[in-house]
PDB file of N, CA and C in Angstrom:
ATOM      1  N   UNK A 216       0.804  15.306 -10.766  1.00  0.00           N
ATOM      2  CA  UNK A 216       1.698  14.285 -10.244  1.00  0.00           C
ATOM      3  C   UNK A 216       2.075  13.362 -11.387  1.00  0.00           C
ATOM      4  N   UNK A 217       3.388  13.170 -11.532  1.00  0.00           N
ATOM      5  CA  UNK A 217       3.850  12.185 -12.522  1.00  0.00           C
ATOM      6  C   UNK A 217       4.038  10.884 -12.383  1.00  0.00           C
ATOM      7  N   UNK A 218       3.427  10.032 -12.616  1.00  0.00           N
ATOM      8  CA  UNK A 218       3.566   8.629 -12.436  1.00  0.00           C
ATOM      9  C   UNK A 218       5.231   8.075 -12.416  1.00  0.00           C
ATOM     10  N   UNK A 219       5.846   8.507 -13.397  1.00  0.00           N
ATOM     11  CA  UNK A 219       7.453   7.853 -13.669  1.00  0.00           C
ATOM     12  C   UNK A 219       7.744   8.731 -12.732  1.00  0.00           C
ATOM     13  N   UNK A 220       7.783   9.813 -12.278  1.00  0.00           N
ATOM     14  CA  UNK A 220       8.628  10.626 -11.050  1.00  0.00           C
ATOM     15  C   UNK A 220       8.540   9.400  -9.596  1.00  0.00           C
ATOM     16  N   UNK A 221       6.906   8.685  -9.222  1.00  0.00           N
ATOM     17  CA  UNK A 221       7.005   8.221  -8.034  1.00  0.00           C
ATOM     18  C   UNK A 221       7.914   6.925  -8.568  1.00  0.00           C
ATOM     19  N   UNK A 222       7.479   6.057  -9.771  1.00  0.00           N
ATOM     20  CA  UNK A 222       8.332   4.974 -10.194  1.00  0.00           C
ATOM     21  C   UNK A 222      10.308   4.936  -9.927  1.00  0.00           C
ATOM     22  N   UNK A 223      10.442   6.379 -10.208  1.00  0.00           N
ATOM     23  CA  UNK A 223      12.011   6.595  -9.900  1.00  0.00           C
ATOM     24  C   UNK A 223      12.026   6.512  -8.245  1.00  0.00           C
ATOM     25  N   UNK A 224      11.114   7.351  -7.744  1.00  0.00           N
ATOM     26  CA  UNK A 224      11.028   6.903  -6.750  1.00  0.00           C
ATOM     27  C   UNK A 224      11.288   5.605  -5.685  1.00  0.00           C
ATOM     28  N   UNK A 225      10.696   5.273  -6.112  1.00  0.00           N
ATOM     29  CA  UNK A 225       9.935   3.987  -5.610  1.00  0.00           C
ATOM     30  C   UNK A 225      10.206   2.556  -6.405  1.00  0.00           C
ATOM     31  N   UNK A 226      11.440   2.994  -7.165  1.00  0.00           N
ATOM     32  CA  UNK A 226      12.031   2.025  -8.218  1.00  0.00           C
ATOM     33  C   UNK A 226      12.654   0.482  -6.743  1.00  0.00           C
ATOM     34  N   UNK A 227      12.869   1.212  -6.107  1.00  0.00           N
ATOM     35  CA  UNK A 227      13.759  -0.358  -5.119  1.00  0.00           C
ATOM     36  C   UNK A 227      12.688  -1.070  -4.861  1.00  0.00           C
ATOM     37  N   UNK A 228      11.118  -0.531  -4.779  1.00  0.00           N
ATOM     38  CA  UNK A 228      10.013  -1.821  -4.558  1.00  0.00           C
ATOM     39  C   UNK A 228       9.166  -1.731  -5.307  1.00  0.00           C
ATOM     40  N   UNK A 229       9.121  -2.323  -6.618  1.00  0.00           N
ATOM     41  CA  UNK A 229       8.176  -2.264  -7.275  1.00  0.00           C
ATOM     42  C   UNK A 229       6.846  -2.908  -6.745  1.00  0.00           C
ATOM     43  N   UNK A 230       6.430  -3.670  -5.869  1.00  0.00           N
ATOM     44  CA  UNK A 230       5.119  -3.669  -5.320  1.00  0.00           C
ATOM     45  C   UNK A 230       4.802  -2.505  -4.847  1.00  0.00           C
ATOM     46  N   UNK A 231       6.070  -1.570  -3.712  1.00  0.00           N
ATOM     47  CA  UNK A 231       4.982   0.137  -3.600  1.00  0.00           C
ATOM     48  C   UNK A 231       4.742   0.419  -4.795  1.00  0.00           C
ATOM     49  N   UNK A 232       5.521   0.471  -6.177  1.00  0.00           N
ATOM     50  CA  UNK A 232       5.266   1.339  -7.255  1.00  0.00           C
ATOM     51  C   UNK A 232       4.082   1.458  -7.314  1.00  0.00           C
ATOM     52  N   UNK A 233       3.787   0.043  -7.773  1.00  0.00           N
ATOM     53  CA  UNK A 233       2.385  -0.262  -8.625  1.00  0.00           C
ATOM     54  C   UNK A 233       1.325  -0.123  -7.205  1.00  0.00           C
ATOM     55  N   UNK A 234       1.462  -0.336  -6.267  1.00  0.00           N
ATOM     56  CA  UNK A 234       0.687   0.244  -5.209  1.00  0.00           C
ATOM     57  C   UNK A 234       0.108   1.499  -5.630  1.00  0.00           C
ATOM     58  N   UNK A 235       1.227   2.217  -5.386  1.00  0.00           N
ATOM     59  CA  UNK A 235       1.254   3.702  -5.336  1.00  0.00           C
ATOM     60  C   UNK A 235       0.168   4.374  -6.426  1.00  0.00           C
ATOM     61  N   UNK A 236       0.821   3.330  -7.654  1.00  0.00           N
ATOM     62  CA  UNK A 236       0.101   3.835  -9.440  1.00  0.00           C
ATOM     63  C   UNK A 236      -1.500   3.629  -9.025  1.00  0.00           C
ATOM     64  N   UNK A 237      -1.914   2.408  -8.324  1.00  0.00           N
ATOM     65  CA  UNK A 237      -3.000   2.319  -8.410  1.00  0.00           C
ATOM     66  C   UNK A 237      -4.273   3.021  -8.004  1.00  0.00           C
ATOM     67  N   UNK A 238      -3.389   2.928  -6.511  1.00  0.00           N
ATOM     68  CA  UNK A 238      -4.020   4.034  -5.636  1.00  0.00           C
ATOM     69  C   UNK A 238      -4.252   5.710  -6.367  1.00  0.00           C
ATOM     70  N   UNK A 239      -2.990   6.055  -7.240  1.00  0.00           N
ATOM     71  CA  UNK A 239      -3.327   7.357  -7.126  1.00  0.00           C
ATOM     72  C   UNK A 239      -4.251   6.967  -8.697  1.00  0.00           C
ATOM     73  N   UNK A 240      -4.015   6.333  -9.423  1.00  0.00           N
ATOM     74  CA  UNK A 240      -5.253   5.927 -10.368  1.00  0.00           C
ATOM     75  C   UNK A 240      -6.868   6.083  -9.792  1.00  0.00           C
ATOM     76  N   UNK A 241      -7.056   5.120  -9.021  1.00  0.00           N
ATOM     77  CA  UNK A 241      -8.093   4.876  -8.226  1.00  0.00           C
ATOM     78  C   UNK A 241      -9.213   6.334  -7.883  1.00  0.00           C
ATOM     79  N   UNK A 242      -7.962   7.270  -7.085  1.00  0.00           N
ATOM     80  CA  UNK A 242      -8.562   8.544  -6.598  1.00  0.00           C
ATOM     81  C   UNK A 242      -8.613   9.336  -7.766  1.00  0.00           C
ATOM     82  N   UNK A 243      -8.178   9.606  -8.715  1.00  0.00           N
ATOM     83  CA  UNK A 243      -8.197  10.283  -9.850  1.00  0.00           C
ATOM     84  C   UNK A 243      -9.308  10.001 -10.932  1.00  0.00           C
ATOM     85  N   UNK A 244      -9.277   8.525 -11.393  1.00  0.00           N
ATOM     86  CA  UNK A 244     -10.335   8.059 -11.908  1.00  0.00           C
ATOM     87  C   UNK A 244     -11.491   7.499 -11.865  1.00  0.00           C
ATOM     88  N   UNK A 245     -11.667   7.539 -10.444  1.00  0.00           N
ATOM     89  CA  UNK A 245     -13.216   6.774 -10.148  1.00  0.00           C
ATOM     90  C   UNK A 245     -14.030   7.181 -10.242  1.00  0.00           C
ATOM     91  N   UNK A 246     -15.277   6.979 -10.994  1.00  0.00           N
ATOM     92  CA  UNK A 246     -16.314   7.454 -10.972  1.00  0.00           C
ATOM     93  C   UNK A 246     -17.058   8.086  -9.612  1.00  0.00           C
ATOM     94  N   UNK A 247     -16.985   6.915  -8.682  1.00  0.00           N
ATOM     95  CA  UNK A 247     -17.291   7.151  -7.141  1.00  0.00           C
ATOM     96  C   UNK A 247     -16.277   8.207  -6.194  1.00  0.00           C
ATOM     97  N   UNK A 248     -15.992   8.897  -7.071  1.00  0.00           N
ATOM     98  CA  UNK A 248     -14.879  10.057  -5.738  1.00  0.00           C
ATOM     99  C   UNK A 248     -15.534  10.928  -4.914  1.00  0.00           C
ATOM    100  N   UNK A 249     -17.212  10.666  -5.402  1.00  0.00           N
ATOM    101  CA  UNK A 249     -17.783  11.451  -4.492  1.00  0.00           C
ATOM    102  C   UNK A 249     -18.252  11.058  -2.993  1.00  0.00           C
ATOM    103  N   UNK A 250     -17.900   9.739  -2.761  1.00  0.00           N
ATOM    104  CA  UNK A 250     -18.312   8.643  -1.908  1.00  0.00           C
ATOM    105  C   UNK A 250     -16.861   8.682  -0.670  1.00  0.00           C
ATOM    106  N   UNK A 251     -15.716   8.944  -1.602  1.00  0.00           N
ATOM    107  CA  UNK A 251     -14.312   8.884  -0.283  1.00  0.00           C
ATOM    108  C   UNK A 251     -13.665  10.048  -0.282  1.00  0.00           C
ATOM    109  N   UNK A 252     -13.833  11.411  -1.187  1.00  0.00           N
ATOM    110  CA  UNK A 252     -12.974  11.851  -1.080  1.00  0.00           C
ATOM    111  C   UNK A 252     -14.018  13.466  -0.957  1.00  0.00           C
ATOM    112  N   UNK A 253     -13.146  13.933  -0.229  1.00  0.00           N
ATOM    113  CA  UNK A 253     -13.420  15.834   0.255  1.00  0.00           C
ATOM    114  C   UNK A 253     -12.584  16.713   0.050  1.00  0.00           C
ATOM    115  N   UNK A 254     -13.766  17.432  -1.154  1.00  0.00           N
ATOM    116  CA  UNK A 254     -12.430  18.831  -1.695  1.00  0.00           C
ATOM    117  C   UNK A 254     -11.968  19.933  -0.142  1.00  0.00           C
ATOM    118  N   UNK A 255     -11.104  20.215   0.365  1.00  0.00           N
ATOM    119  CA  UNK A 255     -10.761  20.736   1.341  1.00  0.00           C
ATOM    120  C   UNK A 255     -10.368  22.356   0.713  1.00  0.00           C
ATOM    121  N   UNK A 256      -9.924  22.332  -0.026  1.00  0.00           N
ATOM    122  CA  UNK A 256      -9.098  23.611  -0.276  1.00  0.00           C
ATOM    123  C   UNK A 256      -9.318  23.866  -1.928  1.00  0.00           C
ATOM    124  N   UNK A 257      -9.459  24.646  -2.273  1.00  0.00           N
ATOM    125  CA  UNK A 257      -9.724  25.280  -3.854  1.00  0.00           C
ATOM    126  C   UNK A 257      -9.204  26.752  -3.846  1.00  0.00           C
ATOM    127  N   UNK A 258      -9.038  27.083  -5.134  1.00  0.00           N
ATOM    128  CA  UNK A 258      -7.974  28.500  -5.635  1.00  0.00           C
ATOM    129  C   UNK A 258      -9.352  28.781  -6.893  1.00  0.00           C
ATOM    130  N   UNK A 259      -9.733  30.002  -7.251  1.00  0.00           N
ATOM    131  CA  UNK A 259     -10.213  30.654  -8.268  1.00  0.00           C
ATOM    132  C   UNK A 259      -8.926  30.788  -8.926  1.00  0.00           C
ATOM    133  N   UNK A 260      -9.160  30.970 -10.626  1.00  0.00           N
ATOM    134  CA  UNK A 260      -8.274  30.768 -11.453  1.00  0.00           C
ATOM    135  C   UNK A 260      -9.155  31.296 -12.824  1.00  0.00           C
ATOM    136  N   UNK A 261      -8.203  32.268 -13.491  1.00  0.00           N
ATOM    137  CA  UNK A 261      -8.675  32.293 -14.612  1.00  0.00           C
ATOM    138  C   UNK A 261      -7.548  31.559 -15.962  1.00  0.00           C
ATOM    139  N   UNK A 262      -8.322  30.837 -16.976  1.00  0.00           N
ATOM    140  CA  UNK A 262      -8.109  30.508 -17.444  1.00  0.00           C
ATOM    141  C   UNK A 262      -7.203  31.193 -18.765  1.00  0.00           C
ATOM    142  N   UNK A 263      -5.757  30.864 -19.949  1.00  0.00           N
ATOM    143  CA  UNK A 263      -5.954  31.566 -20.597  1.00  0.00           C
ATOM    144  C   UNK A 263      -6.511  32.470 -21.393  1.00  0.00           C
ATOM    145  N   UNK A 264      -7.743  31.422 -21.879  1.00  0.00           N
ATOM    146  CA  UNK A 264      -8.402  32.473 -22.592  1.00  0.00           C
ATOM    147  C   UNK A 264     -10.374  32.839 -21.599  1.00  0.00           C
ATOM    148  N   UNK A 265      -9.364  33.344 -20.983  1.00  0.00           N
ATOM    149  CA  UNK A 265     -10.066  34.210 -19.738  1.00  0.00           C
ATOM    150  C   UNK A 265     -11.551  33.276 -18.762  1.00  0.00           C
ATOM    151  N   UNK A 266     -11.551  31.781 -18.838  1.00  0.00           N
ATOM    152  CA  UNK A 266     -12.702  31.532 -17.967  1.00  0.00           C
ATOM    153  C   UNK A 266     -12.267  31.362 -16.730  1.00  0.00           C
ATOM    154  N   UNK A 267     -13.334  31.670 -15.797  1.00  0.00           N
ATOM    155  CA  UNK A 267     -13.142  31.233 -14.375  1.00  0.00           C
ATOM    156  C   UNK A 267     -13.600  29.833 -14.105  1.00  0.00           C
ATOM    157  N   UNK A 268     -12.655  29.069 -13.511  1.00  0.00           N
ATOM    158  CA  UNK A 268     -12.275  27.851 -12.869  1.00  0.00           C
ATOM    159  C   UNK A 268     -12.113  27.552 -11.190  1.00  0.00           C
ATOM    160  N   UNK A 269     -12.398  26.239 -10.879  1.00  0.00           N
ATOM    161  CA  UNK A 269     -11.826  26.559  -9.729  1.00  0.00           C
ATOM    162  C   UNK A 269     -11.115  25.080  -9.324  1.00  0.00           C
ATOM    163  N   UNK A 270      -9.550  25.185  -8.675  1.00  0.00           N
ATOM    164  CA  UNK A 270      -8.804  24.131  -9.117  1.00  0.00           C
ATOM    165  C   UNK A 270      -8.971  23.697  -7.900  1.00  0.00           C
ATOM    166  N   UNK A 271      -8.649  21.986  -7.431  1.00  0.00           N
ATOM    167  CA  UNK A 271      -8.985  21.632  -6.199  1.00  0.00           C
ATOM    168  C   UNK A 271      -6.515  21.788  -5.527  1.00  0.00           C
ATOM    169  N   UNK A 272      -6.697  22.326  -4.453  1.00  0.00           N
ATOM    170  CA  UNK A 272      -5.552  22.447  -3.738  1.00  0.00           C
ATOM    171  C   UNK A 272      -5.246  21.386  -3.153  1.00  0.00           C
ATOM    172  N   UNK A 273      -6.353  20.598  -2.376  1.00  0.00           N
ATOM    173  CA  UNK A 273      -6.418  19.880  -1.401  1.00  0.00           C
ATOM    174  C   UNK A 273      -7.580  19.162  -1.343  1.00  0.00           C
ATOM    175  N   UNK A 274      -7.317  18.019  -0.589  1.00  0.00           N
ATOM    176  CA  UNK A 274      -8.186  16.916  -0.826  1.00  0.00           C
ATOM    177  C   UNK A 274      -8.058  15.883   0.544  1.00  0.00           C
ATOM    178  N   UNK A 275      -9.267  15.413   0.921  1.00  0.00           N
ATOM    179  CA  UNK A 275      -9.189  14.329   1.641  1.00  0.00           C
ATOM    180  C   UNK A 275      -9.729  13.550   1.325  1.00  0.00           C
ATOM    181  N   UNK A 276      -9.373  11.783   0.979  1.00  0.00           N
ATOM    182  CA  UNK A 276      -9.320  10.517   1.012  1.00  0.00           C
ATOM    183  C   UNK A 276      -9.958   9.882   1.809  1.00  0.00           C
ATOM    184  N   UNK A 277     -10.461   8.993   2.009  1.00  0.00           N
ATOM    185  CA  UNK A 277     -11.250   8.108   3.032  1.00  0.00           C
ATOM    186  C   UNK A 277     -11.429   6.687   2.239  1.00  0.00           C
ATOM    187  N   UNK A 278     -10.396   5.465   2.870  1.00  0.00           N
ATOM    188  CA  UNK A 278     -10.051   4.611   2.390  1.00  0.00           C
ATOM    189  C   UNK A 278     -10.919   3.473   3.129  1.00  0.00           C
ATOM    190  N   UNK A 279     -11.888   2.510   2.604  1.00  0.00           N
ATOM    191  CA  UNK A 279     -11.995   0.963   3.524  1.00  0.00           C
ATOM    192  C   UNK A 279     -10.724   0.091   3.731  1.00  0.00           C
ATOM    193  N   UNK A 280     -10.714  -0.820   5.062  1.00  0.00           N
ATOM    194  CA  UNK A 280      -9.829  -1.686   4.927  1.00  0.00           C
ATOM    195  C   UNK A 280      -9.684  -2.419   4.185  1.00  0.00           C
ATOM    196  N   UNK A 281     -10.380  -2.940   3.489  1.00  0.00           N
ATOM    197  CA  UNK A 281     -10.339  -3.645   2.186  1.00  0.00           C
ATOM    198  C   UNK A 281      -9.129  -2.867   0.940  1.00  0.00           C
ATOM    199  N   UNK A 282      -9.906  -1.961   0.889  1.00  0.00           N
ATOM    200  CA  UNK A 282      -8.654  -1.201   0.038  1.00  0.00           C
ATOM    201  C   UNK A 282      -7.282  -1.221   0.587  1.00  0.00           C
ATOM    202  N   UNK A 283      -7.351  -1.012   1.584  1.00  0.00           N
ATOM    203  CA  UNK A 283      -5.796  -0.437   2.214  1.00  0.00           C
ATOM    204  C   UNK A 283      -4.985  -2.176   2.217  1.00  0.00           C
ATOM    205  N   UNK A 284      -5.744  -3.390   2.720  1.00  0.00           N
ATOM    206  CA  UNK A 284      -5.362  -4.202   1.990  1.00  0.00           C
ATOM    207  C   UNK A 284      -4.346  -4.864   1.231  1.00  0.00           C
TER     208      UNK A 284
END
């Protein structure tokens, strides 16, 4: 997901922007993703130079009201 793709997006409100940036910051970089979020869906994948991987498809979130906020 490209950050400037949702920004074009989401250019008429820059409070969603930076919403948006944070949030998807948040789920991407938190140390704690093991606390809100559930891999749902995964793909085996080999890598170019041939390792097996396994990429997450899908994902579920689990937000406090505080966050949502």
């Amino acid at each position: 997901l490209s950050l400037a793709l949702s920004g074009t997006v989401l250019s008429r409100c820059p409070s969603c922007a930076r919403n948006f940036a944070n949030l998807y910051c948040h789920t991407t970089c938190s140390p704690d993703q093991s606390l809100f979020t559930n891999v749902s869906r995964v793909l085996n994948r080999t890598t170019a130079l041939g390792i097996q991987q396994l990429a997450v498809l899908e994902y579920q979130a689990y937000y406090g009201q505080d966050l949502a906020d």
